[in-house]
Short mmCIF file of C-alpha atoms in Angstrom, two decimals:
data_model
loop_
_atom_site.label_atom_id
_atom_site.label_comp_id
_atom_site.label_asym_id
_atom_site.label_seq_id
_atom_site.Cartn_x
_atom_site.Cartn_y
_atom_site.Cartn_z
CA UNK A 20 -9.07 20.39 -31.86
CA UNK A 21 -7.14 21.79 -29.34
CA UNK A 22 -7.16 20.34 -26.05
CA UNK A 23 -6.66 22.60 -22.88
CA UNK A 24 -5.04 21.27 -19.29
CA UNK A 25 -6.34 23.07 -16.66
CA UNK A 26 -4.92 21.75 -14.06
CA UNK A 27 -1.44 22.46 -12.65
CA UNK A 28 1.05 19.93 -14.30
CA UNK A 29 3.67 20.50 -11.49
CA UNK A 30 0.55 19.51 -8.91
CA UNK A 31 2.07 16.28 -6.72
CA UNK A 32 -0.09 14.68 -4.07
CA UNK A 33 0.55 11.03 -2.10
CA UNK A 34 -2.09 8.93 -1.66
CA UNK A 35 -1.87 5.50 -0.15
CA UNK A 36 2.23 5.85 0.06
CA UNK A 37 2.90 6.56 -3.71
CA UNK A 38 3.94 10.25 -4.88
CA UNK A 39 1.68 11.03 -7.87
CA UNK A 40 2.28 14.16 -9.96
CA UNK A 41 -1.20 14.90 -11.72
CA UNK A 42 0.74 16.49 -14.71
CA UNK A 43 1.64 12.93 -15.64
CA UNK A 44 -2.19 11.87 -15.32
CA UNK A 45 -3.76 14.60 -17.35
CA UNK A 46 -1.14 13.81 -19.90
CA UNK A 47 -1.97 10.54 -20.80
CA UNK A 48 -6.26 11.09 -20.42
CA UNK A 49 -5.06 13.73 -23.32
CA UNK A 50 -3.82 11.40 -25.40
CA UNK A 51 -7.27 10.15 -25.43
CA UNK A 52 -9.11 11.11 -28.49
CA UNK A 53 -12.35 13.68 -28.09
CA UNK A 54 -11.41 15.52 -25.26
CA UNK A 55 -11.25 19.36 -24.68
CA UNK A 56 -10.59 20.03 -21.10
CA UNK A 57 -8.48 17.35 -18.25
CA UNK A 58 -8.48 18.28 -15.02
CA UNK A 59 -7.16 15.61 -12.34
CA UNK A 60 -7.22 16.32 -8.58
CA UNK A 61 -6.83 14.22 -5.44
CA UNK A 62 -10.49 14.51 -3.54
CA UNK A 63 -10.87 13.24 0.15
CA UNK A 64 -14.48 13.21 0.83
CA UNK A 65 -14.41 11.13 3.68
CA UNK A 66 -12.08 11.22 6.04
CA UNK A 67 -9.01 9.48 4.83
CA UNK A 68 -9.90 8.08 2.27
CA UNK A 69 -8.11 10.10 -0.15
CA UNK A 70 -8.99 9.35 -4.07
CA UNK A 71 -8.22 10.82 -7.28
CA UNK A 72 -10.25 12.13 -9.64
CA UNK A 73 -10.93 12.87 -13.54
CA UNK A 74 -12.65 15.91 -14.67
CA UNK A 75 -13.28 16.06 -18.42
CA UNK A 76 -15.14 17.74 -21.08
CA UNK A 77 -15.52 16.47 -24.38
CA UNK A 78 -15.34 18.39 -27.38
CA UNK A 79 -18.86 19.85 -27.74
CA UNK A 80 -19.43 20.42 -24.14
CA UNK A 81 -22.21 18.24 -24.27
CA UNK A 82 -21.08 15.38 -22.02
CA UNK A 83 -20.91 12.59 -24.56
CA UNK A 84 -18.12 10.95 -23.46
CA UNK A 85 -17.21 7.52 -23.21
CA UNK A 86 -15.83 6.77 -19.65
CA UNK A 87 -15.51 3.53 -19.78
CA UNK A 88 -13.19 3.21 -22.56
CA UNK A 89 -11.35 6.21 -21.28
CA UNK A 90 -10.98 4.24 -17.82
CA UNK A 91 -9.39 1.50 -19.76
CA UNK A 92 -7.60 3.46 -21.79
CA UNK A 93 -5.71 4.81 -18.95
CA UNK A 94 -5.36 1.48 -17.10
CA UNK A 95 -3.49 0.31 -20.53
CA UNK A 96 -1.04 3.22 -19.93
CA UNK A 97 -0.38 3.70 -16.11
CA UNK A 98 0.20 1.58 -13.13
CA UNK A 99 -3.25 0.66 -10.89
CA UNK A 100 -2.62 3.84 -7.95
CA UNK A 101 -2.59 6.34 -10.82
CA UNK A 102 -5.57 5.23 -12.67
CA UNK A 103 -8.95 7.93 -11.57
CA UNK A 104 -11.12 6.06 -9.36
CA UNK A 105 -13.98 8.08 -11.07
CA UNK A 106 -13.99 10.46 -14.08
CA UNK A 107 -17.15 13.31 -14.08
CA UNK A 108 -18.02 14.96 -17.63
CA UNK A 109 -18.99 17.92 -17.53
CA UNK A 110 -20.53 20.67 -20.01
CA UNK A 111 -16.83 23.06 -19.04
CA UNK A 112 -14.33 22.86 -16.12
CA UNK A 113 -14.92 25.59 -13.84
CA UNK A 114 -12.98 28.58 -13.19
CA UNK A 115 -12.01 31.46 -10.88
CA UNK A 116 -11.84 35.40 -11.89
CA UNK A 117 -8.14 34.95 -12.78
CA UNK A 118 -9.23 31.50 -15.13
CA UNK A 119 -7.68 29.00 -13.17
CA UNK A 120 -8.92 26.02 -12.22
CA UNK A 121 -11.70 26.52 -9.54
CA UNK A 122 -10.92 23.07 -7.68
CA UNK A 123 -13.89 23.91 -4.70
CA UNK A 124 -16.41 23.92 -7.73
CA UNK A 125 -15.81 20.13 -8.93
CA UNK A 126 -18.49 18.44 -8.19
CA UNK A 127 -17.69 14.78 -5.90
CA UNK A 128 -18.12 12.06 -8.23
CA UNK A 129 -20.88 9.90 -7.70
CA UNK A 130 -19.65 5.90 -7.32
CA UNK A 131 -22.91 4.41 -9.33
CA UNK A 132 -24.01 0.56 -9.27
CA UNK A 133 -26.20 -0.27 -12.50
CA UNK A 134 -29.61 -0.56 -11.43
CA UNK A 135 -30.39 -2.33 -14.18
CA UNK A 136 -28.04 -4.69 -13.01
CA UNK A 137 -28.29 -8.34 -12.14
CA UNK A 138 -29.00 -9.05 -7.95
CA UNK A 139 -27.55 -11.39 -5.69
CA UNK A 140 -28.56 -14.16 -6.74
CA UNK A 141 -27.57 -17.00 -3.45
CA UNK A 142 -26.87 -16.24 0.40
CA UNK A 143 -22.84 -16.11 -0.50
CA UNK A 144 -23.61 -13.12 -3.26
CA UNK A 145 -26.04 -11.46 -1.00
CA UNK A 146 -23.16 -11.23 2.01
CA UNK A 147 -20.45 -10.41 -0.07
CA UNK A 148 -22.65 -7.67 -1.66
CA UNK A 149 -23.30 -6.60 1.70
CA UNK A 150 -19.53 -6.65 2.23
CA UNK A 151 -18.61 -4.52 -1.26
CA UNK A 152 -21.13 -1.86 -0.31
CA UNK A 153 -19.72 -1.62 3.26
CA UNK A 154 -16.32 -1.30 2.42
CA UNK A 155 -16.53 1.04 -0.62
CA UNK A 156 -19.50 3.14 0.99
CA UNK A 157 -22.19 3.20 -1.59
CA UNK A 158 -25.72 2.20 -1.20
CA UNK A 159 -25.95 -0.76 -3.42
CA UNK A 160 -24.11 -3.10 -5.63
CA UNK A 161 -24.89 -5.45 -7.85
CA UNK A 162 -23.22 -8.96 -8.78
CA UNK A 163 -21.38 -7.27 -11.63
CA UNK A 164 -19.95 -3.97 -10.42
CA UNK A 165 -16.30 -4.05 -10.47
CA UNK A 166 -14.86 -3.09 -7.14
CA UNK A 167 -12.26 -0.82 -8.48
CA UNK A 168 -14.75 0.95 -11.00
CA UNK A 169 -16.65 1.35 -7.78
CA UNK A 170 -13.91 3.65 -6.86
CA UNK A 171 -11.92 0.59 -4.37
CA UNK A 172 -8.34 0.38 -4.64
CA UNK A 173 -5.37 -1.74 -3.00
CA UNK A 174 -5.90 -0.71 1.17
CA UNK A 175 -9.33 -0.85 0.35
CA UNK A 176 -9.18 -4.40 -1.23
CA UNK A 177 -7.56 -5.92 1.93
CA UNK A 178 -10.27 -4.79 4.09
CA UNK A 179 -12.55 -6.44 1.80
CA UNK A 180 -10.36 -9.89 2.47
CA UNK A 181 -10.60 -9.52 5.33
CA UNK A 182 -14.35 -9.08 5.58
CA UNK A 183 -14.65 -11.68 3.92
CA UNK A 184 -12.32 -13.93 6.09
CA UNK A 185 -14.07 -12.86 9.00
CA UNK A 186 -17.86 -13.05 7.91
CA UNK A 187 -17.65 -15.91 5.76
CA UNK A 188 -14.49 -17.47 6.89
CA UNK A 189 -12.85 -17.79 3.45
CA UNK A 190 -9.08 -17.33 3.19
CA UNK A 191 -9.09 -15.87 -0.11
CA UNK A 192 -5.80 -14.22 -1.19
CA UNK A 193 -6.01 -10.47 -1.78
CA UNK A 194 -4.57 -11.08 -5.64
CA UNK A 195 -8.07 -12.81 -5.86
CA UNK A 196 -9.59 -9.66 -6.10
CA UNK A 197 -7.69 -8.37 -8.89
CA UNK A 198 -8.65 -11.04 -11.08
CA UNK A 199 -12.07 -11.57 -9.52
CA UNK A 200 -13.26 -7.95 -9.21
CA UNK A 201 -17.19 -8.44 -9.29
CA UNK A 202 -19.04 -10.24 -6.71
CA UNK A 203 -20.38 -12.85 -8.97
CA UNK A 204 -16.58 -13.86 -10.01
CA UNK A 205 -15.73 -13.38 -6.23
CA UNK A 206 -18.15 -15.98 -5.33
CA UNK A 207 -16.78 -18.64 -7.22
CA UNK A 208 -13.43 -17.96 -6.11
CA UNK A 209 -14.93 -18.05 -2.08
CA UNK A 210 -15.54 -21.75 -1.17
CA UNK A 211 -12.30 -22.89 -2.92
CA UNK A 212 -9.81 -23.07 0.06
CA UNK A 213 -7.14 -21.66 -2.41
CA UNK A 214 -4.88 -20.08 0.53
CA UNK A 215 -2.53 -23.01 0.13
CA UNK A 216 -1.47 -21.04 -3.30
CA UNK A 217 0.03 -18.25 -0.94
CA UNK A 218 2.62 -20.38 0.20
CA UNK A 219 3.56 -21.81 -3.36
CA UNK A 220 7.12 -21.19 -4.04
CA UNK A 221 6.20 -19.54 -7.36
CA UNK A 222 3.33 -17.33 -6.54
CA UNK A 223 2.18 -15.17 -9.32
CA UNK A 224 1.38 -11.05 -8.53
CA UNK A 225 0.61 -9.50 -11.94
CA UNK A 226 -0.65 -11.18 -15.22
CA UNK A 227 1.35 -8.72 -18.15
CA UNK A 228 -0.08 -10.74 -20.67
CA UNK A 229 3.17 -11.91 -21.78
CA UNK A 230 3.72 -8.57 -23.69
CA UNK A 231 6.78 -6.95 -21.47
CA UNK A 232 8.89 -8.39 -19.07
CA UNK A 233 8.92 -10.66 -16.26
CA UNK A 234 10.44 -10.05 -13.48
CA UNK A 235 10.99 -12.50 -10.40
CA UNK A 236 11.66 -11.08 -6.69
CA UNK A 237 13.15 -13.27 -4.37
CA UNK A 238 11.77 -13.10 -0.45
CA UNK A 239 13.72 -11.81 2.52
CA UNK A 240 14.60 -14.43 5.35
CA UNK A 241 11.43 -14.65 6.15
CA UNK A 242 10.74 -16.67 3.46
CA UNK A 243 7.54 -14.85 2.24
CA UNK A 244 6.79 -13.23 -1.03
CA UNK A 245 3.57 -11.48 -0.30
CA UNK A 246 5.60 -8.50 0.54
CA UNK A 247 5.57 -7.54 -3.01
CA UNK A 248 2.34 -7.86 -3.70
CA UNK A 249 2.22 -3.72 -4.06
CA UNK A 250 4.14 -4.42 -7.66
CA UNK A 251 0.52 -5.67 -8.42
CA UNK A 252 -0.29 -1.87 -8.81
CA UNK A 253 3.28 -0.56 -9.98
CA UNK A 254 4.60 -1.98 -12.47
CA UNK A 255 4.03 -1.22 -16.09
CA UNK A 256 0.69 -2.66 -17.50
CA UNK A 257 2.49 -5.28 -19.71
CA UNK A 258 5.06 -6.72 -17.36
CA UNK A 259 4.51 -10.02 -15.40
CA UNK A 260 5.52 -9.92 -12.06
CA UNK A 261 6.48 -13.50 -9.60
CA UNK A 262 7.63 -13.77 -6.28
CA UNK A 263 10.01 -16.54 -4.85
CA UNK A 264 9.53 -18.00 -1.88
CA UNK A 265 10.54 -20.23 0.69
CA UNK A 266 10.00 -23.81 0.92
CA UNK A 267 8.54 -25.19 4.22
CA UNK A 268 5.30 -22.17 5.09
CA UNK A 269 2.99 -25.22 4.25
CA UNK A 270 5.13 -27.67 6.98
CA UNK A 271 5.62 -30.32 3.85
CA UNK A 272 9.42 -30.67 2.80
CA UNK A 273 12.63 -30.01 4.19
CA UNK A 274 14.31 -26.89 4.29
CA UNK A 275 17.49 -26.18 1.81
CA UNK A 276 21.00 -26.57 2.89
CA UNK A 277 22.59 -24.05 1.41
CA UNK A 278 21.74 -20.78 -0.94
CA UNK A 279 23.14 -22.60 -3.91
CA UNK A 280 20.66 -25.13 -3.34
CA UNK A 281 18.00 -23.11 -2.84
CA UNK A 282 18.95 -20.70 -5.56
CA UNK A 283 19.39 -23.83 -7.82
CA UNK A 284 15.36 -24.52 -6.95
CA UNK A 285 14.11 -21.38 -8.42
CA UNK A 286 16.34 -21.54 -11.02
CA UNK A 287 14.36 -24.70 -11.92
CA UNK A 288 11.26 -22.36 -10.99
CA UNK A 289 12.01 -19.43 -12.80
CA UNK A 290 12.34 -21.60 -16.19
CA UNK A 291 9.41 -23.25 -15.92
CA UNK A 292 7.35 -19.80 -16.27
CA UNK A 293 10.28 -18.43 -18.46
CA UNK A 294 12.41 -20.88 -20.78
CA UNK A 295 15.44 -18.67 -21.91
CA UNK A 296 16.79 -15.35 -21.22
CA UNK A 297 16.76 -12.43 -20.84
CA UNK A 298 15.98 -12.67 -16.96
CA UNK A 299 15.12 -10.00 -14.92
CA UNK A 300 15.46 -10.86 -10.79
CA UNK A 301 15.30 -8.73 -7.82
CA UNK A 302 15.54 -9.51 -3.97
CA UNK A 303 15.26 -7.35 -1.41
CA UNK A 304 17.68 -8.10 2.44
CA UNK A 305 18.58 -11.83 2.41
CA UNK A 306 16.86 -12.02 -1.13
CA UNK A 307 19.53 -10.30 -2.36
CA UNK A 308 22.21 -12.56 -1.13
CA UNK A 309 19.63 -15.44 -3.30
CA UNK A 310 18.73 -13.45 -6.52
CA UNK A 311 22.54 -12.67 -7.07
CA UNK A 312 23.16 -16.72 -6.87
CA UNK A 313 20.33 -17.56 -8.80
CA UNK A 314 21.87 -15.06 -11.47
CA UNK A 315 25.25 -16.40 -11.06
CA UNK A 316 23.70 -20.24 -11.98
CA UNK A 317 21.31 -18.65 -14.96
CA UNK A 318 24.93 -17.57 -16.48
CA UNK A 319 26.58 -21.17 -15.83
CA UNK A 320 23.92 -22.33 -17.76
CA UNK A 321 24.31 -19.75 -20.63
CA UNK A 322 21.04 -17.66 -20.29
CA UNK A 323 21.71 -14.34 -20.05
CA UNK A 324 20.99 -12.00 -16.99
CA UNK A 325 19.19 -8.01 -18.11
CA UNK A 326 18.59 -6.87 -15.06
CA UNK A 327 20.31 -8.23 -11.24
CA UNK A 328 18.48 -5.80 -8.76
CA UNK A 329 19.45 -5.51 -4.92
CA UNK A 330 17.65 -3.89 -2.98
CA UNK A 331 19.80 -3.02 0.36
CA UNK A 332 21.33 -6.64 0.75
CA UNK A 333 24.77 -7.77 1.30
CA UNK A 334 26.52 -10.61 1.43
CA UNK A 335 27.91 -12.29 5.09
CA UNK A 336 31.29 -11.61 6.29
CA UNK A 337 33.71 -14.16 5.35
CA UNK A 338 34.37 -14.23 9.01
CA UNK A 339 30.65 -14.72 10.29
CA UNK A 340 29.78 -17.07 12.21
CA UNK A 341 26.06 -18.68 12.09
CA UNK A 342 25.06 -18.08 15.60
CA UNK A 343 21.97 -19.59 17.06
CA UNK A 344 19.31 -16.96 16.98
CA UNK A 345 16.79 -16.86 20.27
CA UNK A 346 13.04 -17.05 19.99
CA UNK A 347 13.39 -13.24 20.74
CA UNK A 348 15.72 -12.27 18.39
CA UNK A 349 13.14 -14.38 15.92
CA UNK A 350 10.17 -12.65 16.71
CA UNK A 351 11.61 -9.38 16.42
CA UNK A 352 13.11 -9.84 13.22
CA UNK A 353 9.73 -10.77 11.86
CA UNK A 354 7.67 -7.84 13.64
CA UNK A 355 10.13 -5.76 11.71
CA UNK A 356 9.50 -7.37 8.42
CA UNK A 357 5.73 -7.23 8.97
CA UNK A 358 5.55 -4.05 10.37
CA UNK A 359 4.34 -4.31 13.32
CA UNK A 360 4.67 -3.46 17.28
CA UNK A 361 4.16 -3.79 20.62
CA UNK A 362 0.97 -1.81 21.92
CA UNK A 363 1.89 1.11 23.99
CA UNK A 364 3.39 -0.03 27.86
CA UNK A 365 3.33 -3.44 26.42
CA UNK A 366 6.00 -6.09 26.20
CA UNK A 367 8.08 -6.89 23.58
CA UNK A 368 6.55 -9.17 20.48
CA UNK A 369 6.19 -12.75 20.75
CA UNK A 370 5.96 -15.21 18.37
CA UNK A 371 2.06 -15.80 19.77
CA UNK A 372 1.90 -11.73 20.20
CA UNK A 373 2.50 -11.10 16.08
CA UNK A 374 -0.88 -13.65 15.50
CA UNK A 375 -2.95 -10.53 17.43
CA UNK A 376 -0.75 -7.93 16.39
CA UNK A 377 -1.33 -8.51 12.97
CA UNK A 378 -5.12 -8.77 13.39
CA UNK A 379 -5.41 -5.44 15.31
CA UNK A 380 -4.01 -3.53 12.81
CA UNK A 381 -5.38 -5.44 9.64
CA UNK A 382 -2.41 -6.01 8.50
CA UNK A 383 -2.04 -7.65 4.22
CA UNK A 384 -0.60 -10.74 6.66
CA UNK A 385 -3.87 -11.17 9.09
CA UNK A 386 -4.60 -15.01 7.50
CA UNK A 387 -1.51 -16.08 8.99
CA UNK A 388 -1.76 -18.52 11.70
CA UNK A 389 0.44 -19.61 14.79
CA UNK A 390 0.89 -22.86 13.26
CA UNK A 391 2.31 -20.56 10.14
CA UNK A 392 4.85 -18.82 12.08
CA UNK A 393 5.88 -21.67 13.67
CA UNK A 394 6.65 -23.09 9.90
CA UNK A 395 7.85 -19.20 9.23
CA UNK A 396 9.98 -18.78 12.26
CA UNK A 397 12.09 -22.46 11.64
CA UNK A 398 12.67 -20.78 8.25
CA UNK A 399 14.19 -17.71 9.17
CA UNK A 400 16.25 -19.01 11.24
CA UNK A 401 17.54 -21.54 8.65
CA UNK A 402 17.90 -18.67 6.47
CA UNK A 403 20.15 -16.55 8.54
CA UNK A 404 22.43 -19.66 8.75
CA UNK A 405 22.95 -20.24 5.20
CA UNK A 406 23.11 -16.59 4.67
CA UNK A 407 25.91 -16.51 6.94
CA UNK A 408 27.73 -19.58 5.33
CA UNK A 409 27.18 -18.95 2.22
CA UNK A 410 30.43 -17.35 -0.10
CA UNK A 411 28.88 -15.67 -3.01
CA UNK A 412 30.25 -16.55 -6.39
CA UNK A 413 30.70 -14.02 -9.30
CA UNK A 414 28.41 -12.17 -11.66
CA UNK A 415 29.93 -11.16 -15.05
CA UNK A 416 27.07 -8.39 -15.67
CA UNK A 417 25.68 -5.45 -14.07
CA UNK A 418 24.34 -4.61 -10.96
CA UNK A 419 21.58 -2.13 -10.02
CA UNK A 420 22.25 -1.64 -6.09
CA UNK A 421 19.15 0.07 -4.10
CA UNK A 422 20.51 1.81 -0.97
CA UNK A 423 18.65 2.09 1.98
CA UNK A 424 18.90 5.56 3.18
CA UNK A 425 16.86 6.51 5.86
CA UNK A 426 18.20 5.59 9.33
CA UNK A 427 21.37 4.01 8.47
CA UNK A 428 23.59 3.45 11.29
CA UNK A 429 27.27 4.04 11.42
CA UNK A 430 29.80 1.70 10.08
CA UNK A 431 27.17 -0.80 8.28
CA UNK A 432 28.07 -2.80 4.91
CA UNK A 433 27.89 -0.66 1.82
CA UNK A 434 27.47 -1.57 -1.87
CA UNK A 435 31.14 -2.07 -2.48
CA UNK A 436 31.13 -5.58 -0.35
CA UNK A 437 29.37 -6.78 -4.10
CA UNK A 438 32.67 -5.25 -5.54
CA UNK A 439 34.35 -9.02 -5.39
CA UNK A 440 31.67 -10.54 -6.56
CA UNK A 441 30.31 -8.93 -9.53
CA UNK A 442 32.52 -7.93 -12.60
CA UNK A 443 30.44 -5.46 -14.58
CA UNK A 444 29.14 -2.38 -13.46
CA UNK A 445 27.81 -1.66 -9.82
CA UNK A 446 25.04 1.56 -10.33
CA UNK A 447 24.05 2.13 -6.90
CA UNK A 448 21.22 4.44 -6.31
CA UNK A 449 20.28 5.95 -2.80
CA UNK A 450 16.47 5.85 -1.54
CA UNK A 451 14.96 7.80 0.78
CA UNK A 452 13.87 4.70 3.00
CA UNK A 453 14.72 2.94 5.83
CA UNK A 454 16.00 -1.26 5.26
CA UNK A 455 12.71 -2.52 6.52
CA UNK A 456 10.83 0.11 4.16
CA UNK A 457 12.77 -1.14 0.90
CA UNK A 458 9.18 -2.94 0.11
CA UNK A 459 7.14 -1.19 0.83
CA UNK A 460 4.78 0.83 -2.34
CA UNK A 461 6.65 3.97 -2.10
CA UNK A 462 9.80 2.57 -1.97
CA UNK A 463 8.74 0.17 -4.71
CA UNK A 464 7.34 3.39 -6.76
CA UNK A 465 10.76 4.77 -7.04
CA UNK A 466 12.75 1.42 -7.50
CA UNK A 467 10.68 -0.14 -10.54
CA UNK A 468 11.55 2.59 -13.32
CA UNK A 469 15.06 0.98 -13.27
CA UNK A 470 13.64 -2.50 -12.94
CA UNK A 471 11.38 -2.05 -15.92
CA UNK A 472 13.81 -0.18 -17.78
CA UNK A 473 12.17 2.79 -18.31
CA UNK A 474 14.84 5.02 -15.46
#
């Protein structure tokens, strides 16, 4: 049969930070077999809370199609922020006089919970039902809805951790969602005390399935990894994403001497998950500086290097000197990195002031503790001084340079300090984003096509 787009393909809406054209949506629910009509629009019923979509008919018009596998069918093709949180069926799409799409007609989905389903069935199920229905805004869920089928997502997933830190005071991480989506999986992940694993130096993001590539992204200076934990929901379905990070958040071990030592760790770290070649590493600021050392090592030991991603970083100046940085200086570095600020007429950040500051505004880094930035701040600062003594060796491949262009100041490092140290080609691409905005998902969104090889 013939099967009919009614929506605009040019059609491009952001929701939660990622650019989304709808064209590529409806495209790829089309190559679904037994549908007539795809229609995808972005639908905010309550107030932000902006959610897209799926209206389809299937090929009789008689509403006998299978949602479920067309859900997963979709979730096999694109990353987690353009999969439909809901898809209606309807008998026909409707239209105006002219026979366009009459968007005001769509009906809102409706977010069901099986009733058939099974209850809560202990005071831990019962609360953390309690906590799914009050987060995603439906009347009822049972132990085996999946919170994304529910129509949650990634912002929506953190307020659930943190529900769940604060009512039951379990520190689960938010990737515990993503592989524990239903509350009776949920349930047996709460209890565990497994926020230890956040500060592992290898800490897994996205399970590929070992059918595309892994890629490993190496922290900033301040040490933490979490900060791409939006990859989780960008890249490609098969691809396996880790995150490196620094040794010392858990206050056990001392802290590396160098970048060549610590770049010669997670070499060690990077072959346990991944034996041989081809690599794939990015690092974004001071991770940059590390993932172009850890390349420069993977090559001394023959292995061979696809894909060297920086994002923004440059080496020190050869003339730098590694001065002492004040508690200040540290707390405002990190405020940056987390994304947070002073309250209006208020001071400046302190170390103490972040703690709160991340708590008011819910921030993917609430769990952390003063006792962790104490561990976090000693870090950073150890990072800026081997960062600043460190003399980068060469690379004999190619560089993919990310450029920071938003709010650049005058007279700052470009991509041609890498020029000495790097002997293939240096591709730099320009992004419309600040240096503290280089993680975050829309920056990420446009970055990972030339990470995963597909731009």
């Amino acid at each position: 049969g013939l099967l009919e787009f009614v929506g605009r393909a040019d059609d491009q809406v952001k929701i939660r930070g990622f650019r989304i054209e709808l064209g590529e949506i409806e495209a790829v629910l089309g190559r679904h077999p037994g549908l007539a009509q795809v229609a995808v629009i972005a639908r905010e019923d309550q107030p932000g809370d902006k959610r897209l979509v799926a209206y389809v008919v299937g090929p009789a018009g008689d509403g006998t199609v299978d949602t479920e596998a067309l859900r997963a069918h979709a979730a096999g093709l694109l990353p987690e922020y353009m999969v439909p949180s809901a898809f209606v069926v309807l008998d026909r799409l409707p239209q105006t006089a002219n026979g366009k799409l009459d968007r005001r007609a769509l009906p809102a989905p409706v977010f069901a919970t099986d009733a058939a389903g099974r209850g809560p069935r202990s005071p831990r199920e019962e609360i953390l039902c309690g906590l799914f229905t009050e987060v995603l805004g439906v009347p009822a869920v049972g132990i085996d809805d999946s919170f994304f089928e529910l129509g949650g997502h990634s912002l929506l997933a953190v307020q659930l951790i943190n529900r769940v830190r604060d009512v039951l005071g379990d520190e689960l991480p938010v990737r515990a969602l993503f592989a524990a989506p239903t509350v009776a999986l949920l349930a047996e992940q709460a209890g565990r005390s497994p926020a230890g694993e956040e500060f592992d130096v290898l800490l897994p993001i996205k399970d590929g399935g070992g059918g595309g590539r892994t890629v490993f992204c190496v922290h900033p200076v301040s040490g933490i990894g979490w900060c791409y934990a939006p990859l989780a929901g960008i890249a490609s379905p098969d691809c396996s994403v880790y995150a490196l990070q620094a040794r010392g958040m858990d206050g056990k071990g001392g802290l590396p001497a160098s970048i060549r030592e610590m770049a010669a760790d997670y070499v060690r770290q990077i072959r346990a998950v991944q034996e041989s070649g081809p690599y794939h590493l990015l690092g974004w600021s001071f991770g940059g500086v590390v993932a172009h050392e850890t390349a420069v090592q993977l090559r001394a030991l023959g292995e061979r290097v696809e894909t060297l991603a920086l994002l923004d970083a440059y080496p020190a100046h050869e003339d730098g000197t590694a001065l002492p940085l004040s508690e200040d200086e540290v707390a405002a570095g990190l405020a940056e990195f987390f994304g947070v600020r002073a309250g209006h007429d208020e001071e400046p950040l302190t170390l103490t002031g972040l703690v709160a500051a991340l708590r008011r505004d819910r921030s993917l880094f609430t769990g952390l503790s003063e006792w962790h930035l104490d561990e976090i701040a000693a870090i950073y600062r150890n990072n800026h001084r081997i960062l600043t003594e460190h003399v980068p060796g060469e690379f004999d491949g190619d560089v993919r340079f990310y450029e920071a262009g938003r709010d650049r100041p005058a007279g700052v490092d470009t991509a041609a300090s890498w020029n000495a140290h790097v002997s293939g080609r240096l591709d730099v691409t320009r992004i419309a984003h600040s240096h503290a905005e280089m993680a975050r998902p829309e920056a990420l969104t446009e970055i990972w096509p030339g990470i995963a090889g597909t731009g």
